[in-house]
C-alpha positions as MATLAB code, in Angstrom:
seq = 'XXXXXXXXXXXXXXXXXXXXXXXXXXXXXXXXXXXXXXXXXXXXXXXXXXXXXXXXXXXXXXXXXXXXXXXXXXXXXXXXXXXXXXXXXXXXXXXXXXXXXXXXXXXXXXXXXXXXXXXXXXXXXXXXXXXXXXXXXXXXXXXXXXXXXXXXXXXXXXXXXXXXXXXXXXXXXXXXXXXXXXXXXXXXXXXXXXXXXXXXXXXXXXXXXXXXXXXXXXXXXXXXXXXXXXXXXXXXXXXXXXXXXXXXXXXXXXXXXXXXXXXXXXXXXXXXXXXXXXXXXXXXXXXXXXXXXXXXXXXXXXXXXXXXXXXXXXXXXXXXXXXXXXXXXXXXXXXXXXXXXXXXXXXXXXXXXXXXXXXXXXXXXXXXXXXXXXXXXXXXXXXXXXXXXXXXXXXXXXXXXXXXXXXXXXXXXXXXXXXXXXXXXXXXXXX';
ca = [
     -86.973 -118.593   45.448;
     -85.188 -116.083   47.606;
     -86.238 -112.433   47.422;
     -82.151 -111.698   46.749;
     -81.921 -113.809   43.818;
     -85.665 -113.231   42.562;
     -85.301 -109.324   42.155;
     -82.588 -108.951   40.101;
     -83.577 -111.612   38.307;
     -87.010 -109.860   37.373;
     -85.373 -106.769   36.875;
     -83.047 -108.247   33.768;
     -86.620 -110.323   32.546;
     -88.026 -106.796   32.035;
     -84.685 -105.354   30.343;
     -84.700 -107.916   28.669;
     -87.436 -108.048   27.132;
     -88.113 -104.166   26.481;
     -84.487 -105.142   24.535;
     -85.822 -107.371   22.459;
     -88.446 -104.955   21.253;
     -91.414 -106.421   23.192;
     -94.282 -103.672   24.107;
     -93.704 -102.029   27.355;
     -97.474 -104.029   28.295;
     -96.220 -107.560   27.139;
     -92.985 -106.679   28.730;
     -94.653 -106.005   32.423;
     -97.165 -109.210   31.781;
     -93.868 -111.370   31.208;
     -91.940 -110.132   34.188;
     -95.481 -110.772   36.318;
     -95.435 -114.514   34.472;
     -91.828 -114.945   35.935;
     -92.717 -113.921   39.353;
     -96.226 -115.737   39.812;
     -94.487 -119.592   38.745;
     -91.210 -118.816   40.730;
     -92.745 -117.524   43.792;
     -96.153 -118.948   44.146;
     -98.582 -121.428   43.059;
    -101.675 -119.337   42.444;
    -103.878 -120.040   39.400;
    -101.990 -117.742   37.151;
    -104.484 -117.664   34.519;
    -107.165 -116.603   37.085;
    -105.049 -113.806   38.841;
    -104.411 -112.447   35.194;
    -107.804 -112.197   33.769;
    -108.809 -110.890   37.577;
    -106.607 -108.395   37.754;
    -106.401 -107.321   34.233;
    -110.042 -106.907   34.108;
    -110.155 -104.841   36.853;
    -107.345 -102.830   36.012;
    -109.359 -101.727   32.964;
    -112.718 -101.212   34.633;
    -112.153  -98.047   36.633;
    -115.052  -95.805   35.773;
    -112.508  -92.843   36.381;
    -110.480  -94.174   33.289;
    -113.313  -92.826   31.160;
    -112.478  -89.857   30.514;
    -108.660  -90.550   29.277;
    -109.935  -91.351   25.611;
    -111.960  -88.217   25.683;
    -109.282  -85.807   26.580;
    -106.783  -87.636   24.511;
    -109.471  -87.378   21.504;
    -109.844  -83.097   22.078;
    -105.887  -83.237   21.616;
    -105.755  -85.236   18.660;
    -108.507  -82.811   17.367;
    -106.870  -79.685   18.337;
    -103.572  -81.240   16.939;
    -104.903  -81.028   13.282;
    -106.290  -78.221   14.068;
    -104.897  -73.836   13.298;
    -104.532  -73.613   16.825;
    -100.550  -74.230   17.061;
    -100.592  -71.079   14.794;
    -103.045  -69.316   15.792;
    -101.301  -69.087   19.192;
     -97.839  -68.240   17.708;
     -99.259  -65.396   16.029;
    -101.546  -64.644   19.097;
     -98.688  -64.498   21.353;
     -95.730  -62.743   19.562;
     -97.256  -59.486   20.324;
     -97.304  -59.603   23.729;
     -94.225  -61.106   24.269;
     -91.607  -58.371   22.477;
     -90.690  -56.296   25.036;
     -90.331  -58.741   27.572;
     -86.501  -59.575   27.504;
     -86.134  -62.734   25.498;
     -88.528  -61.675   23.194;
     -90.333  -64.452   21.025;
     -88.343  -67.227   23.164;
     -91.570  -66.486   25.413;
     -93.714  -67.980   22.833;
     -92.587  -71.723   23.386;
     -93.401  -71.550   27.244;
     -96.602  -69.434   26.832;
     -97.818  -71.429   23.589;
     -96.864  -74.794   25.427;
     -98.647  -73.709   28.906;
    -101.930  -72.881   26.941;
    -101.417  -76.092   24.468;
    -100.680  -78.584   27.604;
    -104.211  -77.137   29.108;
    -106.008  -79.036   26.062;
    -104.086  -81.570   25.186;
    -103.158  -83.467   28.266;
     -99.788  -85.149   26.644;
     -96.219  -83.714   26.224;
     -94.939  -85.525   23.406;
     -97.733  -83.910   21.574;
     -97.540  -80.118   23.086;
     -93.981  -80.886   21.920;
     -94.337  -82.082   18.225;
     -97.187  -79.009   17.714;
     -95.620  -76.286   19.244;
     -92.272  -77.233   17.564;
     -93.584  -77.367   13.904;
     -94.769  -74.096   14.154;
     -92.042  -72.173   16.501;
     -88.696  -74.261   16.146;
     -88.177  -73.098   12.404;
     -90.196  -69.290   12.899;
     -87.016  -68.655   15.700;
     -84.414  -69.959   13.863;
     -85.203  -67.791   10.941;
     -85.442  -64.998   13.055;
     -81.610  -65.493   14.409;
     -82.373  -66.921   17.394;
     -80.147  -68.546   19.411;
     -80.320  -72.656   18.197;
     -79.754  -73.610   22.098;
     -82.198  -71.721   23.224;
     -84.547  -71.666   20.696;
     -84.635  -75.965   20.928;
     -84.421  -75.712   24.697;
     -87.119  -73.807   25.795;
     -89.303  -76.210   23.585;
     -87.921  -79.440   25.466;
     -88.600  -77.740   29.034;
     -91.666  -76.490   28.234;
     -93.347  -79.091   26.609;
     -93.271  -81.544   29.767;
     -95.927  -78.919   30.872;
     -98.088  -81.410   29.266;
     -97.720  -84.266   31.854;
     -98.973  -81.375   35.080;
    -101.008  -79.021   33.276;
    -104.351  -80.682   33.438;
    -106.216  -82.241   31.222;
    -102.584  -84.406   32.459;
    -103.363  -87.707   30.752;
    -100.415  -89.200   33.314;
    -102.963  -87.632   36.375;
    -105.649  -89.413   34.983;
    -103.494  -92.862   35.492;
    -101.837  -91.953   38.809;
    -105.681  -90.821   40.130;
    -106.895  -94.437   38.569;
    -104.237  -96.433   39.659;
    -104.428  -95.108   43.357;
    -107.927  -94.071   43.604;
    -108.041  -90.306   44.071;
    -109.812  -87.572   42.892;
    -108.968  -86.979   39.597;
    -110.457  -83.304   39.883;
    -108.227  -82.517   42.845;
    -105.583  -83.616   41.025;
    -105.950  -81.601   38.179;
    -106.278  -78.477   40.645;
    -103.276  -79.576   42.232;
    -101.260  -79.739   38.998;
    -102.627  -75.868   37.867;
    -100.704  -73.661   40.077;
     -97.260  -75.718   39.795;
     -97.555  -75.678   36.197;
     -97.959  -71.594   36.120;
     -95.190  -71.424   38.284;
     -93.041  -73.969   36.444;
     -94.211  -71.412   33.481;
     -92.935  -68.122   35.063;
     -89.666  -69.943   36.212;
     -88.911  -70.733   32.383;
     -89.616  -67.253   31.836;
     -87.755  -65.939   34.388;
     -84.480  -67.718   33.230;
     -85.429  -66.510   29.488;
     -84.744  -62.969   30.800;
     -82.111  -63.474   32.799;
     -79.970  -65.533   30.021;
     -81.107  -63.057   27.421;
     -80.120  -60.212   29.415;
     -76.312  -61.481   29.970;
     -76.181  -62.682   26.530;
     -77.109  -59.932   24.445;
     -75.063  -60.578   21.883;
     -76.884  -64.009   20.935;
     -80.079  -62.051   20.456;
     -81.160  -60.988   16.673;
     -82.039  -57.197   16.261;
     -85.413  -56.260   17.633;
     -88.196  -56.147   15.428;
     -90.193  -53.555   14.203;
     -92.865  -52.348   16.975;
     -96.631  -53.618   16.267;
     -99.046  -51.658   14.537;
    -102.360  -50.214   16.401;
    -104.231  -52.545   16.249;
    -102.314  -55.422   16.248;
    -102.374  -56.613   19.776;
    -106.256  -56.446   19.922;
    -106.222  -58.982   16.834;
    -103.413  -61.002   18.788;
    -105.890  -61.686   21.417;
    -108.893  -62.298   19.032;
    -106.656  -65.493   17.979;
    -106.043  -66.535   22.111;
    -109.489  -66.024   22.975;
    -110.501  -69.540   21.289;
    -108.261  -71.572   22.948;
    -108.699  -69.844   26.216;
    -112.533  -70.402   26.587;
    -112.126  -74.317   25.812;
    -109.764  -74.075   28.608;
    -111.947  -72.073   30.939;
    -115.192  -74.517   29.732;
    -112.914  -77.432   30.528;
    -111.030  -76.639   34.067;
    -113.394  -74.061   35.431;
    -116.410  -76.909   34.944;
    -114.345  -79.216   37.393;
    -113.336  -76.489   39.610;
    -117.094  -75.065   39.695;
    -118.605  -78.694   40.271;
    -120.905  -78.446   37.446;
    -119.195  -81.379   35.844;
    -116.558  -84.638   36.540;
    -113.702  -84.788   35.130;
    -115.305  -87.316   32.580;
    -118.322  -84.834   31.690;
    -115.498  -81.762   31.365;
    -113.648  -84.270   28.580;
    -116.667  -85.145   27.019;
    -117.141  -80.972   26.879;
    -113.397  -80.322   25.816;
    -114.228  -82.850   22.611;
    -117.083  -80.991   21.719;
    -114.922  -77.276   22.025;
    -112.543  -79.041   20.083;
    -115.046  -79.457   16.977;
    -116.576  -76.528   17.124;
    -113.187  -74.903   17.299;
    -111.745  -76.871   14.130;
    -115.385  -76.506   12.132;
    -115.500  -72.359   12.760;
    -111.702  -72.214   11.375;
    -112.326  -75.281    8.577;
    -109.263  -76.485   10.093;
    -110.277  -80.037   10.467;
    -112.186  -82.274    7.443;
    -114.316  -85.528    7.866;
    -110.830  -87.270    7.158;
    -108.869  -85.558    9.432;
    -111.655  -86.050   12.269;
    -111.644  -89.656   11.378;
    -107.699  -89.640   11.797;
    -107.907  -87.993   14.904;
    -110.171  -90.776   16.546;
    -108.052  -93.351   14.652;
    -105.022  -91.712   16.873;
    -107.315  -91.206   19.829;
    -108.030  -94.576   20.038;
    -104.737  -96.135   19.462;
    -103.107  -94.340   22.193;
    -105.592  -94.951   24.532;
    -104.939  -98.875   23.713;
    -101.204  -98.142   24.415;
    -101.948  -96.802   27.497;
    -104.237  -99.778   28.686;
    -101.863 -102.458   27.667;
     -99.362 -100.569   29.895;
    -101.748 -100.428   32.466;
    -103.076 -104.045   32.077;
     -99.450 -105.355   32.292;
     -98.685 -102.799   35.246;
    -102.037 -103.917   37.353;
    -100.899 -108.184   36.978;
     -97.866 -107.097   37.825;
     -98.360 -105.269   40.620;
    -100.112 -108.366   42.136;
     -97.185 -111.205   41.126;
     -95.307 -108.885   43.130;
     -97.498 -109.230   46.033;
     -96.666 -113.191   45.980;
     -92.826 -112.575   45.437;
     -92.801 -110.394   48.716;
     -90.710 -107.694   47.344;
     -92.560 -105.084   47.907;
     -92.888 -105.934   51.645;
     -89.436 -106.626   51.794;
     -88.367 -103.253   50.012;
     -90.637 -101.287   52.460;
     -89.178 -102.657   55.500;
     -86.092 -102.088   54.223;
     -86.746  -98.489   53.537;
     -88.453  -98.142   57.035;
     -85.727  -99.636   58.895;
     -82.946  -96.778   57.615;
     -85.897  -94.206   59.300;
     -85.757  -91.452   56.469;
     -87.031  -88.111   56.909;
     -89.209  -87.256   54.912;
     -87.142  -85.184   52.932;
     -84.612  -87.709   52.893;
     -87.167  -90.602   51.590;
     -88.464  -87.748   48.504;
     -84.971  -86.877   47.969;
     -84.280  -90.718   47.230;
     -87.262  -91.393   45.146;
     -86.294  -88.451   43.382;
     -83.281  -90.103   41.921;
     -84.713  -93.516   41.775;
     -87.101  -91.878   39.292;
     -84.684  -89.875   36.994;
     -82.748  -93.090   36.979;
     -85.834  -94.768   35.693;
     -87.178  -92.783   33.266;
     -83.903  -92.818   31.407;
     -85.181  -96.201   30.674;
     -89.100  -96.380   30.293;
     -91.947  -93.707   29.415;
     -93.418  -91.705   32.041;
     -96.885  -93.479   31.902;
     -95.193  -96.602   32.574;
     -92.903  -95.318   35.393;
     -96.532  -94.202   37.028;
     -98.202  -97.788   36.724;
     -95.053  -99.369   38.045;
     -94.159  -98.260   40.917;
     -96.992  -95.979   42.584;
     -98.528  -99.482   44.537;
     -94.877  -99.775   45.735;
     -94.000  -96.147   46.929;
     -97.263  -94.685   47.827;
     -97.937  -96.805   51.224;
     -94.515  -95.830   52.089;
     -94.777  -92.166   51.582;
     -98.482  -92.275   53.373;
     -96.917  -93.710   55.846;
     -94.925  -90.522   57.049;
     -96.964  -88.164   56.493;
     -97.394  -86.950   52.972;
    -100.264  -86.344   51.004;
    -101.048  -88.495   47.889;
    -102.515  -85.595   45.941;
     -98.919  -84.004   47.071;
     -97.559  -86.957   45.711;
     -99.213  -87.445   42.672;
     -98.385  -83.612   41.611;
     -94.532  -84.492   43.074;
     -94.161  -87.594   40.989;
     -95.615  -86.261   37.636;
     -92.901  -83.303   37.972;
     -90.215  -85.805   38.333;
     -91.549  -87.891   35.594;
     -91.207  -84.669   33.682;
     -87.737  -84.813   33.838;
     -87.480  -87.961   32.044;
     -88.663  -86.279   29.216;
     -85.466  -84.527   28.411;
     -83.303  -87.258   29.582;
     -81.663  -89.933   27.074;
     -81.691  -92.185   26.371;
     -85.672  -92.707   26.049;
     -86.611  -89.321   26.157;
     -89.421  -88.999   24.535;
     -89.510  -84.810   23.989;
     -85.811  -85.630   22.555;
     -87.052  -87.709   20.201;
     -89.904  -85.693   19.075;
     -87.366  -82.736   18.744;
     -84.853  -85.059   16.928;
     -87.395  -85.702   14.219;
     -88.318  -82.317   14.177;
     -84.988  -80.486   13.663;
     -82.426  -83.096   12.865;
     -79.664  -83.004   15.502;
     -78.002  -85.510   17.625;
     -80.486  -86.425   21.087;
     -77.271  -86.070   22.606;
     -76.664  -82.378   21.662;
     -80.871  -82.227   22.117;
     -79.868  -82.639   25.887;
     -77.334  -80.427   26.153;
     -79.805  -77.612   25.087;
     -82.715  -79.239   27.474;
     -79.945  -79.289   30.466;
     -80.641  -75.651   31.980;
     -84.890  -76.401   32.191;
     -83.775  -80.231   33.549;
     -82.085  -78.086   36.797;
     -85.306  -75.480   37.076;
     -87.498  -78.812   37.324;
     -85.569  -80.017   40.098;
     -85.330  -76.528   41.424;
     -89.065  -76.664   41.103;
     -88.974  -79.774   42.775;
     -87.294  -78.701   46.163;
     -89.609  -75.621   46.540;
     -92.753  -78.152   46.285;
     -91.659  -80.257   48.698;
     -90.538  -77.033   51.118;
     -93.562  -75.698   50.681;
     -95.986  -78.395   49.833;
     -99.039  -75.891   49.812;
     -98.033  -74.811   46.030;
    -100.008  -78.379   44.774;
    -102.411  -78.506   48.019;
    -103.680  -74.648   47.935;
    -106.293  -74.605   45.376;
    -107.800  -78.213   45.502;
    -108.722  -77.526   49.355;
    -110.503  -74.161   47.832;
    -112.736  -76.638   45.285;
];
């Protein structure tokens, strides 16, 4: 079958099916199915079992049910409020005032939980209804908390790294250094807009509150101090070389129940619950990546990837030009699927062509989980949206209205990494 008439067929398979409700993984091992008996007469049977077994045997895969246990841990955990109340100290004289706390309590929650849907749903319980009975501003009080909680796709433990490192074999340790300095300055550019739009709108900000007692701050940092030394233990083992990034999740689990036994925040249920969770996202995730991996490899036989690179080559973009491209093609697609699955898709596809002028695929990896981010807070399968839907009620419409300032700071963010690419690279050639 022609490559003309082929592709879009595929591409309506896998819309179709993800319409009819299929799993994202069943949906990808369909459209392979398609693609192996139209375009090739390969054992399909064997090239499934092959590749799906392989797909699920990369040792550096380990340590993704380990850091997605910790979060699930941590999740049931006092540490959502413990960082609220940790934080609002520090944060009210800075112009904005407690709108702070959903960027600085997501930053530090993203560093130990390694997923953004649930930096999103933790953070929000506790800060969403605190601001709103405070007379904050609804917009910004619900917008801050979509931006910031995509910090948990780059701020590592970035369960999304550990997939883009597995899928395209590199270091999972640089990559987590790579994602740490983007993600503070993601951080500060939230921040910095906080002030800014609190400054012009003054009027949409609720009386200041009384000033803290002696006393007060020293016991705010008591509460941070927890969370910061699992998050030191965690990322400063990987960046010391004491341990992989498989022994670091293994010590981030054991943080995490220490940390929920000294509070009595967690019971023999609720640790049972957690690895319940644990466990069945990590089985999400490998049916995604199963499906992904056979279909990477029916798409080998159908020649479309070949044919799409030449393609690409032949219109000789710049660099820029080629990022600036995939930048779209990505928003476009994560209107549509998860970020996880975006990842598994398409990374065999792109990343020869972006090797192939020049760019580096840690750059890359740090690039694409950024973009990723964006389809977070875009409907209509944005997955922060719907997290904050459930949370406060309103329309995922409206819900992206309030995310639209933080969707232009990631693409801001966006521009300056590729400008100057040394943001992501910097610290993971200091390791």
């Amino acid at each position: 079958m022609e490559i003309a008439v082929l592709g879009p067929l595929l591409v309506v398979v896998l819309f179709v099916a993800l319409a009819a409700g299929l799993w994202i993984g069943f949906a990808l091992i369909a459209v392979g199915l398609v693609a192996m008996l139209a375009a090739s007469t390969a054992p399909v049977t064997l090239v499934f079992g092959t590749k799906v077994w392989g797909s699920l045997t990369i040792w550096d895969l380990t340590s993704l049910p380990m850091f997605i246990w910790m979060g699930e841990i941590l999740v049931r955990s006092r540490l959502s409020s413990d960082m609220f109340e940790g934080l609002a100290p520090f944060t009210r004289r800075l112009p904005g005032r407690l709108l702070h706390v959903n960027v600085l309590g997501c930053a530090l929650f993203a560093a130990v939980s390694g997923s953004s849907a649930a930096t999103t749903a933790t953070i929000g319980r506790m800060s969403v209804p605190e601001l709103l009975a405070r007379g904050y501003d609804p917009k910004m009080a619900i917008g801050t908390l979509a931006g910031a909680g995509t910090f948990g796709f780059l701020i590592p433990p970035s369960i999304i790294l550990i997939v883009y490192g597995a899928a395209t074999e590199q270091s999972i340790a640089q990559l987590f250094l790579a994602g740490l300095v983007p993600g503070a300055m993601l951080a500060a550019m939230f921040s910095g807009y906080i002030m800014l739009w609190s400054l012009l709108n003054k009027d949409k900000m609720p009386e200041p509150e009384a000033a803290a007692a002696d006393g007060d701050s020293l016991r705010a940092l008591m509460r941070l101090l927890p969370v910061v030394g699992l998050i030191a233990a965690v990322i400063g083992s990987i960046y010391a070389g004491i341990a992989s990034p498989t022994e670091a999740a293994v010590i981030g689990v054991a943080g995490a129940m220490i940390l929920s036994w000294a509070t009595g925040a967690v019971s023999w249920r609720g640790l049972g619950d957690s690895l319940l969770a644990a466990t069945t996202t990590t089985c999400m995730i490998a049916f995604i990546m199963a499906g992904a991996g056979f279909l990477t490899v029916a798409m080998g036989y159908t020649g479309i990837p070949r044919g799409l690179a030449a393609w690409i080559g032949a219109m000789e973009l710049s660099p820029f030009a080629l990022l600036a491209a995939l930048t779209l093609f990505f928003i476009v697609m994560g209107m549509f699927l998860d970020g996880i699955s975006i990842v598994v898709l398409t990374v065999s596809i792109f990343l020869p062509m972006v090797t192939a002028v020049g760019i580096d695929p840690i750059w890359f990896g740090v690039f694409l989980v950024i973009v990723v981010e964006m389809s977070q807070i875009t409907p209509p399968v944005g997955f922060n949206l719907f997290v904050l839907q459930k949370i406060t009620g309103r329309d995922i419409l409206q819900l992206a209205g309030y995310a639209l300032p933080f969707f232009g700071l990631l693409v801001v963010a966006v521009a300056l990494l590729s400008v100057f690419p040394q943001i992501a690279l910097w610290l993971p050639r200091t390791m």
